Coordinates of C-alpha atoms in Angstrom, one line a residue:
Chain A
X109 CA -13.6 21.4 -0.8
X110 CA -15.8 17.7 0.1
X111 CA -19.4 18.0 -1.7
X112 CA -21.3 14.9 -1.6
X113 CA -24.5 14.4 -3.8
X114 CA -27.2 12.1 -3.6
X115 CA -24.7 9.0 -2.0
X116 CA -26.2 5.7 -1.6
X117 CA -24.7 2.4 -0.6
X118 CA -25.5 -1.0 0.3
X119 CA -23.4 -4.1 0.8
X120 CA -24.5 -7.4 -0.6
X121 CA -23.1 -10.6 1.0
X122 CA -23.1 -13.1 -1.4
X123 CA -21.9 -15.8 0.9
X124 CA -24.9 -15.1 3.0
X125 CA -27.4 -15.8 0.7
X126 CA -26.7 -12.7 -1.1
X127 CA -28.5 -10.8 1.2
X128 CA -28.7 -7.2 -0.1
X129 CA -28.1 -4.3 2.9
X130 CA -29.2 -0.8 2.0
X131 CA -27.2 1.2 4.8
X132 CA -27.1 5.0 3.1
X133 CA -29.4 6.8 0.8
X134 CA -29.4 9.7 -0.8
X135 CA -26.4 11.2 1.4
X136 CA -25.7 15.3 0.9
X137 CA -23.0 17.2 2.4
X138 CA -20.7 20.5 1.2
X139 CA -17.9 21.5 3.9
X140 CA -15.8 24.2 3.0
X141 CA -12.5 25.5 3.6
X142 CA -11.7 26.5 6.8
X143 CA -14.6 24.6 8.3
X144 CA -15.3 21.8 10.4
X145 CA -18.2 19.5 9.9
X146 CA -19.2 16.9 13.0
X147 CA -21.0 13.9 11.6
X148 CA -23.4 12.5 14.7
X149 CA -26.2 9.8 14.6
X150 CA -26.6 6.9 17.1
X151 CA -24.1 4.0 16.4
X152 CA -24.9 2.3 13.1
X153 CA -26.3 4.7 12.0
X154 CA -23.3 5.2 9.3
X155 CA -20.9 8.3 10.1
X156 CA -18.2 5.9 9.6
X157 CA -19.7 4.2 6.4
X158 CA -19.5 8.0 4.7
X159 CA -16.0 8.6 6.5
X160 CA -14.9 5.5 4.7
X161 CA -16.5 6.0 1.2
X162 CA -15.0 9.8 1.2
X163 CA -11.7 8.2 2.0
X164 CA -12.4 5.8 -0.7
X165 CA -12.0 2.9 1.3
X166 CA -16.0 2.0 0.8
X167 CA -17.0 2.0 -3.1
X168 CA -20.1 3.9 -3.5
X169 CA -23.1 2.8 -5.1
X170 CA -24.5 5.6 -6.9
X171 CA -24.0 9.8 -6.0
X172 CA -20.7 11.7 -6.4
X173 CA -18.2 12.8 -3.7
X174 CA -15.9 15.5 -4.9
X175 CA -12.9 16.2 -2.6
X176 CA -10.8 18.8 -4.7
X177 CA -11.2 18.2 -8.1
X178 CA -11.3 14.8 -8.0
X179 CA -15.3 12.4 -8.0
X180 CA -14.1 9.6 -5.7
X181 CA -17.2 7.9 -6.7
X182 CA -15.8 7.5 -10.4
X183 CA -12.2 7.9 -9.3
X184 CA -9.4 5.2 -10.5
X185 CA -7.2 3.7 -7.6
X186 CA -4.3 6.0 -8.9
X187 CA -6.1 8.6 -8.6
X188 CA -7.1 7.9 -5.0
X189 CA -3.4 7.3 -4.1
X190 CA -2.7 10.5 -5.5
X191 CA -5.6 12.5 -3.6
X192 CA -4.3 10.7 -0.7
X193 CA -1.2 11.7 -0.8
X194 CA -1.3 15.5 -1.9
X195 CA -4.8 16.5 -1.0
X196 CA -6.6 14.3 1.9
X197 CA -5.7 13.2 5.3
X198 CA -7.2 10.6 7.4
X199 CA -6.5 9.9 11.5
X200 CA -8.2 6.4 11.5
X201 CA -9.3 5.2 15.1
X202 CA -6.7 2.5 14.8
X203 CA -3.0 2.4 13.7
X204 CA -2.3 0.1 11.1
X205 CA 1.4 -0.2 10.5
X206 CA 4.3 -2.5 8.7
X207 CA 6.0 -4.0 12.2
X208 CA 9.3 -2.9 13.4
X209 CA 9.2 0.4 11.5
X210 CA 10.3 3.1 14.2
X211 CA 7.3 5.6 15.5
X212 CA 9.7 8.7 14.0
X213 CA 9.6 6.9 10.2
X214 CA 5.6 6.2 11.0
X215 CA 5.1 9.7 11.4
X216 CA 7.2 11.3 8.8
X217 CA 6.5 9.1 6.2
X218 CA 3.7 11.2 4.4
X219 CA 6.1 13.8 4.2
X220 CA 8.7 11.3 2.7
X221 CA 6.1 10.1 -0.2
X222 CA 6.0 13.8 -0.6
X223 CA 9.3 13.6 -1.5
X224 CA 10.2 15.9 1.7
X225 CA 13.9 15.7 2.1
X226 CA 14.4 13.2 5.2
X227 CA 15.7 16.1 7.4
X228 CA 12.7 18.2 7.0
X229 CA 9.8 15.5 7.6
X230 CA 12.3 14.0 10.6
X231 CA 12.2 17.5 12.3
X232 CA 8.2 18.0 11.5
X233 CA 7.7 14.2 12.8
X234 CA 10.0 15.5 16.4
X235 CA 8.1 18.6 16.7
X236 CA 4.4 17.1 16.8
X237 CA 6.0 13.9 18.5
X238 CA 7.2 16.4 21.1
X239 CA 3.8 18.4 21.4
X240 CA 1.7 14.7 21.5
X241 CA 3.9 14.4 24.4
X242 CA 5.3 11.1 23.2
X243 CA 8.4 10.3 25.5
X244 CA 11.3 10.6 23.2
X245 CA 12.9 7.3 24.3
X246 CA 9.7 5.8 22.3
X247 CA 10.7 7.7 18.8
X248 CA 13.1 4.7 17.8
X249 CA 10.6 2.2 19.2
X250 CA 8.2 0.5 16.6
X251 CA 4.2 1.9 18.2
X252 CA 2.5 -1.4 17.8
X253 CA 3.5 -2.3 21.0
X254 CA 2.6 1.2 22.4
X255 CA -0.7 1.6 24.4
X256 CA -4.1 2.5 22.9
X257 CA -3.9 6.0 24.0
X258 CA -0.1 6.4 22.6
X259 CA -1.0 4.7 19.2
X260 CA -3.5 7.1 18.7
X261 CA -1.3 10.2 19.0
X262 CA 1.0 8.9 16.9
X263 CA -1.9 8.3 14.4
X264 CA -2.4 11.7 14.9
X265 CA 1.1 13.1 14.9
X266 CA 1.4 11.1 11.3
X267 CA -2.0 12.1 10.0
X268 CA -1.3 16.3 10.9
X269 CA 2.4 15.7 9.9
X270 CA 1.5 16.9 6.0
X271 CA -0.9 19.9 5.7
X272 CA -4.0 18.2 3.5
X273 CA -6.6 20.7 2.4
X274 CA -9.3 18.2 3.3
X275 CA -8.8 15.9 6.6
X276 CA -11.4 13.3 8.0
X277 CA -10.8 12.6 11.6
X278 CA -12.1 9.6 13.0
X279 CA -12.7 10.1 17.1
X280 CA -9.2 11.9 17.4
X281 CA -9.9 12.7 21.0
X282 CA -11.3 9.3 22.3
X283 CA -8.5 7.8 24.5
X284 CA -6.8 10.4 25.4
X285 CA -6.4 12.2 28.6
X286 CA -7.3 15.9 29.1
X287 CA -3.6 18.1 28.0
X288 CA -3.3 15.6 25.0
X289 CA -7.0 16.2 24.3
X290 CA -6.2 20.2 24.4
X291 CA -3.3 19.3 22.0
X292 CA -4.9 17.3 19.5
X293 CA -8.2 20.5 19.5
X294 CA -5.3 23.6 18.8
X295 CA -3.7 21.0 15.9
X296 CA -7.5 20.5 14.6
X297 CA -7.9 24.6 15.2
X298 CA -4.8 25.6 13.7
X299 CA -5.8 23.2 10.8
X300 CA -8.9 25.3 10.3
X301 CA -7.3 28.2 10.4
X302 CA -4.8 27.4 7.4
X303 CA -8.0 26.4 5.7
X304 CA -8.2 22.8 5.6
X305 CA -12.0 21.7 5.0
X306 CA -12.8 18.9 8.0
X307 CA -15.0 16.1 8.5
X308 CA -15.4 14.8 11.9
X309 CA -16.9 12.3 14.2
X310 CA -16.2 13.1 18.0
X311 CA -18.5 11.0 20.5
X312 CA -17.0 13.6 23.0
X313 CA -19.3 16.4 22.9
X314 CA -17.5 19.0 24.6
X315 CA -15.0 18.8 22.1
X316 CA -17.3 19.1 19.3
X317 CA -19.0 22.2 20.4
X318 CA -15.6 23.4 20.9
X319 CA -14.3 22.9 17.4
X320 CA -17.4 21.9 14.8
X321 CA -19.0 24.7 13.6
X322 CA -21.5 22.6 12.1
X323 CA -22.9 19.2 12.7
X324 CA -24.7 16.4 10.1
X325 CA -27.1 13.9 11.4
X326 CA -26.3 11.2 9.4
X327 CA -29.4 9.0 10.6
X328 CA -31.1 11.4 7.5
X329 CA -29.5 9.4 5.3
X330 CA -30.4 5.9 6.6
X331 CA -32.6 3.8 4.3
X332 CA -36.0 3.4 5.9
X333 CA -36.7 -0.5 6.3
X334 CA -39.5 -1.7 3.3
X335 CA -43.2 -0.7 4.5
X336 CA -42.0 1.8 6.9
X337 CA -42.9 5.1 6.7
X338 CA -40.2 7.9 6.7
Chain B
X281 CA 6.5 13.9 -7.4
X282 CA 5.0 11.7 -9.5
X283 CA 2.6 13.3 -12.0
X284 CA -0.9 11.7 -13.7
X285 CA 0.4 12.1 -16.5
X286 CA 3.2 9.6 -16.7
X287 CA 3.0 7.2 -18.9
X288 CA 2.5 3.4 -17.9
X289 CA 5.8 1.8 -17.1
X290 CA 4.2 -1.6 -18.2
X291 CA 1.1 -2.3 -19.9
X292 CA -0.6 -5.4 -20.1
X293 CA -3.3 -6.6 -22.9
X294 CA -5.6 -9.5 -23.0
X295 CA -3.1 -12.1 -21.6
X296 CA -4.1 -15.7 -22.0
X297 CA -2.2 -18.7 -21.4
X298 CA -3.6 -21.9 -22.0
X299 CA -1.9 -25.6 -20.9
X300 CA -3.6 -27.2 -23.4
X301 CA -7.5 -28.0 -22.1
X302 CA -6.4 -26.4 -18.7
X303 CA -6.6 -22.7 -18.0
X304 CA -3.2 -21.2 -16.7
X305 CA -5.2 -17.2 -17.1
X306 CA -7.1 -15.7 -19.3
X307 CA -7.6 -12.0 -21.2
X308 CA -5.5 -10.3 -18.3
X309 CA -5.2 -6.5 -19.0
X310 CA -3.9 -4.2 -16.8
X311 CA -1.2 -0.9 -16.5
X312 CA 1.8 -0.5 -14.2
X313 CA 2.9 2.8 -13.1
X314 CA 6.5 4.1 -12.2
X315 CA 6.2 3.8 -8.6
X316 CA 2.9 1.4 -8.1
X317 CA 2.9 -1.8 -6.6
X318 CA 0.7 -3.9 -7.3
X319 CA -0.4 -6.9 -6.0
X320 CA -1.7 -10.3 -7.4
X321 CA -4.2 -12.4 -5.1
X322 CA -5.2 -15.7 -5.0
X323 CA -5.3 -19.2 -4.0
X324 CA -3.2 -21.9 -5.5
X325 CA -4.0 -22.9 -9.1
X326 CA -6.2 -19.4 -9.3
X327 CA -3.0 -18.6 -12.6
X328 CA -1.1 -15.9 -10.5
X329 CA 2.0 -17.6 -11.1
X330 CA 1.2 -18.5 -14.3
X331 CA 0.6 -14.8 -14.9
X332 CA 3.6 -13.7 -13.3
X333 CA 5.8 -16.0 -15.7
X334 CA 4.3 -14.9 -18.8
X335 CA 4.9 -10.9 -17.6
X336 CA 8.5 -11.5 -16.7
X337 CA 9.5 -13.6 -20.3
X338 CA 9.8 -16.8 -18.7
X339 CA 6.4 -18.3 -20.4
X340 CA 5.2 -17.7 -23.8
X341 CA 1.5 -16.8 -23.3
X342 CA -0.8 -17.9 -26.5
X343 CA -2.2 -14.3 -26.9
X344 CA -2.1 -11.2 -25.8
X345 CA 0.7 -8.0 -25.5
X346 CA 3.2 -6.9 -22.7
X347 CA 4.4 -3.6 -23.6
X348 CA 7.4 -2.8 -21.5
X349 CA 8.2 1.4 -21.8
X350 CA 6.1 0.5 -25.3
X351 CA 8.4 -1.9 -26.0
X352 CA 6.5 -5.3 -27.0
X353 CA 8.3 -7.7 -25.0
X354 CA 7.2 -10.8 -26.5
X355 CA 7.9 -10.1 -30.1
X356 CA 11.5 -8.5 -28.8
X357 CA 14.6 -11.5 -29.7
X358 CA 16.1 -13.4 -27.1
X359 CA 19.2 -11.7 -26.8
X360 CA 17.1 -8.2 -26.2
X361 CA 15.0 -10.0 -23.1
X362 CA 17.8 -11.4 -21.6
X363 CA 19.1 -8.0 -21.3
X364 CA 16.2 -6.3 -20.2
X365 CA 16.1 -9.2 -17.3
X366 CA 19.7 -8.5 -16.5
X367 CA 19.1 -5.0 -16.3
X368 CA 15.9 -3.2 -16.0
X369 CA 14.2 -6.1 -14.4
X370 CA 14.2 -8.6 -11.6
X371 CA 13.1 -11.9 -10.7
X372 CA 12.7 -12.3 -6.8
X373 CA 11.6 -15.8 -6.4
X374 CA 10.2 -17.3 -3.4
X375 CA 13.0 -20.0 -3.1
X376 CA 16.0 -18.5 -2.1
X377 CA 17.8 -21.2 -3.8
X378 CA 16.0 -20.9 -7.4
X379 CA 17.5 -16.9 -7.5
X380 CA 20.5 -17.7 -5.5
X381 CA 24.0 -19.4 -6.7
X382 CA 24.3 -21.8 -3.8
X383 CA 28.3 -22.5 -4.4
X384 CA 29.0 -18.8 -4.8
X385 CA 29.9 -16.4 -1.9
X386 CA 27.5 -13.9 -0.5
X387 CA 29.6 -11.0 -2.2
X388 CA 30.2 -13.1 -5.5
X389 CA 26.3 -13.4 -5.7
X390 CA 25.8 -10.0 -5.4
X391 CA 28.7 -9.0 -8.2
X392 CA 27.8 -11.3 -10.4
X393 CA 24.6 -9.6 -11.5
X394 CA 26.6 -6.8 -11.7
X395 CA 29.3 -8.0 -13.9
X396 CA 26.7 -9.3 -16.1
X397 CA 25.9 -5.7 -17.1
X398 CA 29.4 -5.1 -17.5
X399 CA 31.1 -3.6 -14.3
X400 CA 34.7 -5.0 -14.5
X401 CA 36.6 -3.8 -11.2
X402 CA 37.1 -5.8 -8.7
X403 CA 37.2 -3.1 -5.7
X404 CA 34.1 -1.6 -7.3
X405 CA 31.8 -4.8 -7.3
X406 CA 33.6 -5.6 -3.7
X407 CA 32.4 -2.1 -2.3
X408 CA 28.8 -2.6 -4.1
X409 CA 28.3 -5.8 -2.7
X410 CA 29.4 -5.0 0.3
X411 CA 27.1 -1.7 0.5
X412 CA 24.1 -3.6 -0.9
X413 CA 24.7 -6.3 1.7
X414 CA 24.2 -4.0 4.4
X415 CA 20.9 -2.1 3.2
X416 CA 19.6 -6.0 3.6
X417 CA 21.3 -6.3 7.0
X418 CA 23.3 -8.9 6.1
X419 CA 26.8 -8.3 8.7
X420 CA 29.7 -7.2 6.2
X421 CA 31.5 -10.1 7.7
X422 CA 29.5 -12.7 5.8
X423 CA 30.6 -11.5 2.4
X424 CA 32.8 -14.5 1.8
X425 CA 30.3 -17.1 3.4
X426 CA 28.2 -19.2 1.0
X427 CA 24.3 -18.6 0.9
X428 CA 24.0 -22.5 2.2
X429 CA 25.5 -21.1 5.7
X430 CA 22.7 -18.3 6.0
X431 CA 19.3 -18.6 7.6
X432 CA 16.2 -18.8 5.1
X433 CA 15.9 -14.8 6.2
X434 CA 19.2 -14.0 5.4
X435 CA 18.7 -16.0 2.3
X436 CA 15.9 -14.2 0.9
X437 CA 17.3 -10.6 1.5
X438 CA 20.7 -11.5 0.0
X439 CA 18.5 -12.6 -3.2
X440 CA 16.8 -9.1 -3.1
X441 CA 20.0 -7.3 -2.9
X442 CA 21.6 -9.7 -6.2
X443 CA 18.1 -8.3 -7.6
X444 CA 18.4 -4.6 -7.0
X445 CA 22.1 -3.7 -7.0
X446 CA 21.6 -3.2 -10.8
X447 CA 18.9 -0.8 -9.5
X448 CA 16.2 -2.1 -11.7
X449 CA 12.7 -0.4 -12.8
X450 CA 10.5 -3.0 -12.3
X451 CA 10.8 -6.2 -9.9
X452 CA 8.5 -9.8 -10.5
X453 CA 7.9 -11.0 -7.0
X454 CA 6.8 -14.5 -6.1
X455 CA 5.7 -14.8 -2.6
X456 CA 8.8 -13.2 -1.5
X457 CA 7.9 -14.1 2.2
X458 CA 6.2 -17.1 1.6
X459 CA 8.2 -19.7 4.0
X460 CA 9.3 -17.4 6.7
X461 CA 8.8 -17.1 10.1
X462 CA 6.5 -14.5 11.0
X463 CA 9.1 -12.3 12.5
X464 CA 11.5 -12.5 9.9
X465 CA 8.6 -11.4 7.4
X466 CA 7.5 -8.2 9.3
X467 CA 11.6 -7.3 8.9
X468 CA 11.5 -8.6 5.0
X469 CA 8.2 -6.3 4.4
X470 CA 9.7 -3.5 6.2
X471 CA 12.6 -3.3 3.8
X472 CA 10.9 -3.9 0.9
X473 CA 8.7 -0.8 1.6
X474 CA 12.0 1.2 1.8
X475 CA 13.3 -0.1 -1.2
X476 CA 10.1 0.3 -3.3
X477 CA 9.9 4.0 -2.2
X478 CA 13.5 4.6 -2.1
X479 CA 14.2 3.4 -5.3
X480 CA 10.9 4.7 -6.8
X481 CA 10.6 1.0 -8.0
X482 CA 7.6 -0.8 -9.4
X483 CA 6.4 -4.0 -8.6
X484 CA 4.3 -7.1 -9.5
X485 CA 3.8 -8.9 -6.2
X486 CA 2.0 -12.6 -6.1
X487 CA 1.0 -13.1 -2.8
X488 CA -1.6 -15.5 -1.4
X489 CA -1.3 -13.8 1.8
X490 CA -3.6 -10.4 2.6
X491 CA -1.4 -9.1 5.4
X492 CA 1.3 -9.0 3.1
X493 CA -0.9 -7.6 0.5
X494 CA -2.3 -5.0 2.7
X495 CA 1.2 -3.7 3.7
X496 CA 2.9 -3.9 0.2
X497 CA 0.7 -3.3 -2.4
X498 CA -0.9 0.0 -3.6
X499 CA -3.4 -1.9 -5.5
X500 CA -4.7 -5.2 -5.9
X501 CA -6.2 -7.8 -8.7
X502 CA -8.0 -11.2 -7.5
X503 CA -7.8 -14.3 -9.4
X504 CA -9.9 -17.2 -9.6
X505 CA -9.4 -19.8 -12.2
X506 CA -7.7 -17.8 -14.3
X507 CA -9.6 -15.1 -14.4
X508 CA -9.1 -11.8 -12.8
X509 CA -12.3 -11.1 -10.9
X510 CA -11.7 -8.0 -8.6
X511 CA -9.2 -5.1 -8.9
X512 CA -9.0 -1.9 -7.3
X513 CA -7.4 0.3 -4.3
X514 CA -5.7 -2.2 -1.6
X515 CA -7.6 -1.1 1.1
X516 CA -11.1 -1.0 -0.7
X517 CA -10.9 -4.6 -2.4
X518 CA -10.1 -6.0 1.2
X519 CA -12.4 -3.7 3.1
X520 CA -15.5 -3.5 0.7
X521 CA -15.1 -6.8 -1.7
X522 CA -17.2 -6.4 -4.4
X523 CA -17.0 -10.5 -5.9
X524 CA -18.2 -14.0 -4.5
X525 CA -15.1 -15.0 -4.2
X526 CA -13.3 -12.0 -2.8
X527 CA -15.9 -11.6 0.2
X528 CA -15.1 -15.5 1.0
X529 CA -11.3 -14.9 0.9
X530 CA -10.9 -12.1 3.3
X531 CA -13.8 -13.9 5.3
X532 CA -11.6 -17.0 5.6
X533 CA -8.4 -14.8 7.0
X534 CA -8.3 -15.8 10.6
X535 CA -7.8 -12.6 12.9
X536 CA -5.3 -12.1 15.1

């Protein structure tokens, strides 16, 4: 479902004496249906970079990452939009919303640009609210002025509201105390076992052993510094 | 829902408006989809508005084609424009005042754009206006009060809802928050969103602010003299910015 080949990237800061900075090379990863994958390497080392350029936030240099049918690598920005909104999911580590809009309409609107009738993503929105254990008298309430820990299950609630066949979570469990943790594993298990492919990065270890069946140390694909040897 | 292969709703070829030694923009190409926002960056004099006026028929560019549903929009006659900007198209400006009649009532602002395509009963325009009045939150009770009595908020949504009670395709915007408190423009951008989706509209939005940008637009181009230098995915041009002048823009956006 994700296949990456030979991915590189660098940035280059032209208003920093155009510095150029190499930060992945030569990047490989397959994850299938059904399967989990944990990306892991010390801080820096770039699980988020390759998060980001399968997401299509990050443009890549040179390689190809195929999520469905479609080579984000090559991909136009419609296409993106359309992969992201039929095909792949992403639970960000921060919510980014418009102000004011209420937590229910943050969550259900995947389903709406679906073209879910309102009912239908409403009720789905309610149900993983409910199972997030986000107090009802929030629902109404706009979650930018939630807490860290609440902003994330919503971010989760919305990102599980639509079933993607491709998801990349982004530290779902961090923050979050130990039933919502169990909570936010069955939605990741139950994902799984509908067949979504998964790309991961949990800094809580438990929870990866738990629910990873594989993991991808991404420091592999860190460029070498000039003169030093692999 | 909407399918890759719908055709472009607008589609734009090597634009170029000159005043005469001074560069308004130059060899702009680009498609609109149904559905697509799409926003236009840039710091003043960087031709966004200049571009803007050309697309919407209100400036003759020097070269270059604006196919509208294929239509060719600037070798179309007068009459022909006029009624595509009555009907298919709006103009939300970022002065109230320059989309607003200032001496007419909230209700009559908001029929008369509907007359202008033709509806003639009274009770009809009354119960549209009145409707569209409320999906921009404007109390029913203000119908028969002049713009001049609102706030600059109120203002700007009852210009939106003149706009789209003809429920138009595609919708020029000019800084539509520009000059708003900050409050008041969460609120604006939160109804535009439902609007846009809603009404499955498409839209050209000149911003020269990236928050607004970020929220509203599904993909962005970045001007600089004229010239478009970046374009892509929203989230990727402000994220990863590829140009000089890109990575200096979102540099320069204080955080808050």
């Amino acid at each position: 479902m994700i296949e990456i080949k030979n991915l590189c990237k660098s940035f280059t800061l032209h208003n920093q004496g155009s510095a150029v900075i190499p930060v992945m090379t030569g990047a490989h990863l397959r994850v299938a249906p059904g399967e989990c994958v944990a990306l892991t390497g010390a801080s820096g080392a770039g699980k988020s970079t390759l998060m980001r350029m399968i997401w299509g936030n990050y443009l890549a240099a040179s390689g190809v990452i195929r999520v469905g049918d479609l080579n984000v690598a090559q991909a136009s920005a419609r296409e993106i939009i359309a992969l992201r909104r039929d095909t792949l999911g992403y639970v960000s580590q921060f919510l980014r919303v418009v102000p004011r809009v209420p937590t229910l309409r943050v969550v259900a609107e995947p389903l709406l640009a679906l073209g879910t009738p309102e009912a239908q993503a409403e009720a789905r929105a309610m149900d993983l609210l409910e199972r997030l254990n986000i107090p009802q008298r929030l629902w109404q309430l706009s979650p930018t002025t939630f807490s860290g820990g609440e902003q994330q299950r919503v971010n989760i609630a919305r990102g599980f509201a639509h079933p993607y066949p491709a998801l990349l979570l982004d530290e779902p469990t961090a923050s979050l105390d130990g039933a919502n943790r169990a909570v936010v594993l069955d939605l990741i298990a139950a994902a799984k076992a509908r067949g979504a492919a998964i790309v991961g990065i949990f800094h809580d270890e438990a929870a990866r052993a738990q629910i990873c069946d594989r993991e991808v140390d991404v420091t592999a694909f860190t460029p070498m510094p000039a003169g030093v040897a692999p | 829902m909407k399918d890759l292969r719908d055709t472009p709703l607008l589609v734009v070829e090597d634009l170029s408006k000159r005043y005469g030694a001074r560069i308004g923009c130059v060899d702009v190409s680009f498609d609109l989809w149904p559905g697509e926002v799409l926003g236009i960056v840039g710091e003043s004099g960087s031709g966004k508005s200049t571009l803007l006026s050309c697309l919407a028929g209100q400036l003759a560019p020097d070269t270059g084609r604006v196919l509208y549903q294929g239509h060719d929009t600037l070798e179309m006659g007068e009459p022909q424009r006029r009624t595509l900007a009555r009907t298919d198209w709006a103009f939300v400006h970022q002065n109230p005042r320059d989309g607003l009649r200032m001496g007419v009532s909230a209700g009559g602002n908001v029929g008369e754009r509907l007359m202008a395509v033709g509806a003639r009963n009274y009770g009809a325009i009354r119960e549209a206006a009145t409707d569209w009045l409320g999906r921009v939150e404007i109390d029913a009770t203000r119908i028969d009060d002049r713009p001049r009595q609102f706030s600059g908020g109120m203002q700007q949504r009852l210009q939106i809802a003149r706009n789209l009670v003809t429920a138009p395709k595609l919708v020029f915007m000019d800084e539509p928050t520009g000059g708003l408190d900050v409050s008041v423009q969460a609120r604006l951008l939160d109804l535009l969103r439902g609007l846009v989706r809603d009404m499955g509209l498409s839209v050209i939005l000149v911003t020269h602010d990236l928050a607004v940008a970020r929220l509203l637009a599904d993909r962005l181009m970045v001007m600089q003299g004229g010239h478009v230098i970046e374009q892509g995915l929203t989230d990727q041009v402000l994220d990863d910015p590829q140009a000089p002048y890109t990575q200096l823009l979102v540099s320069s956006v204080l955080q808050v």
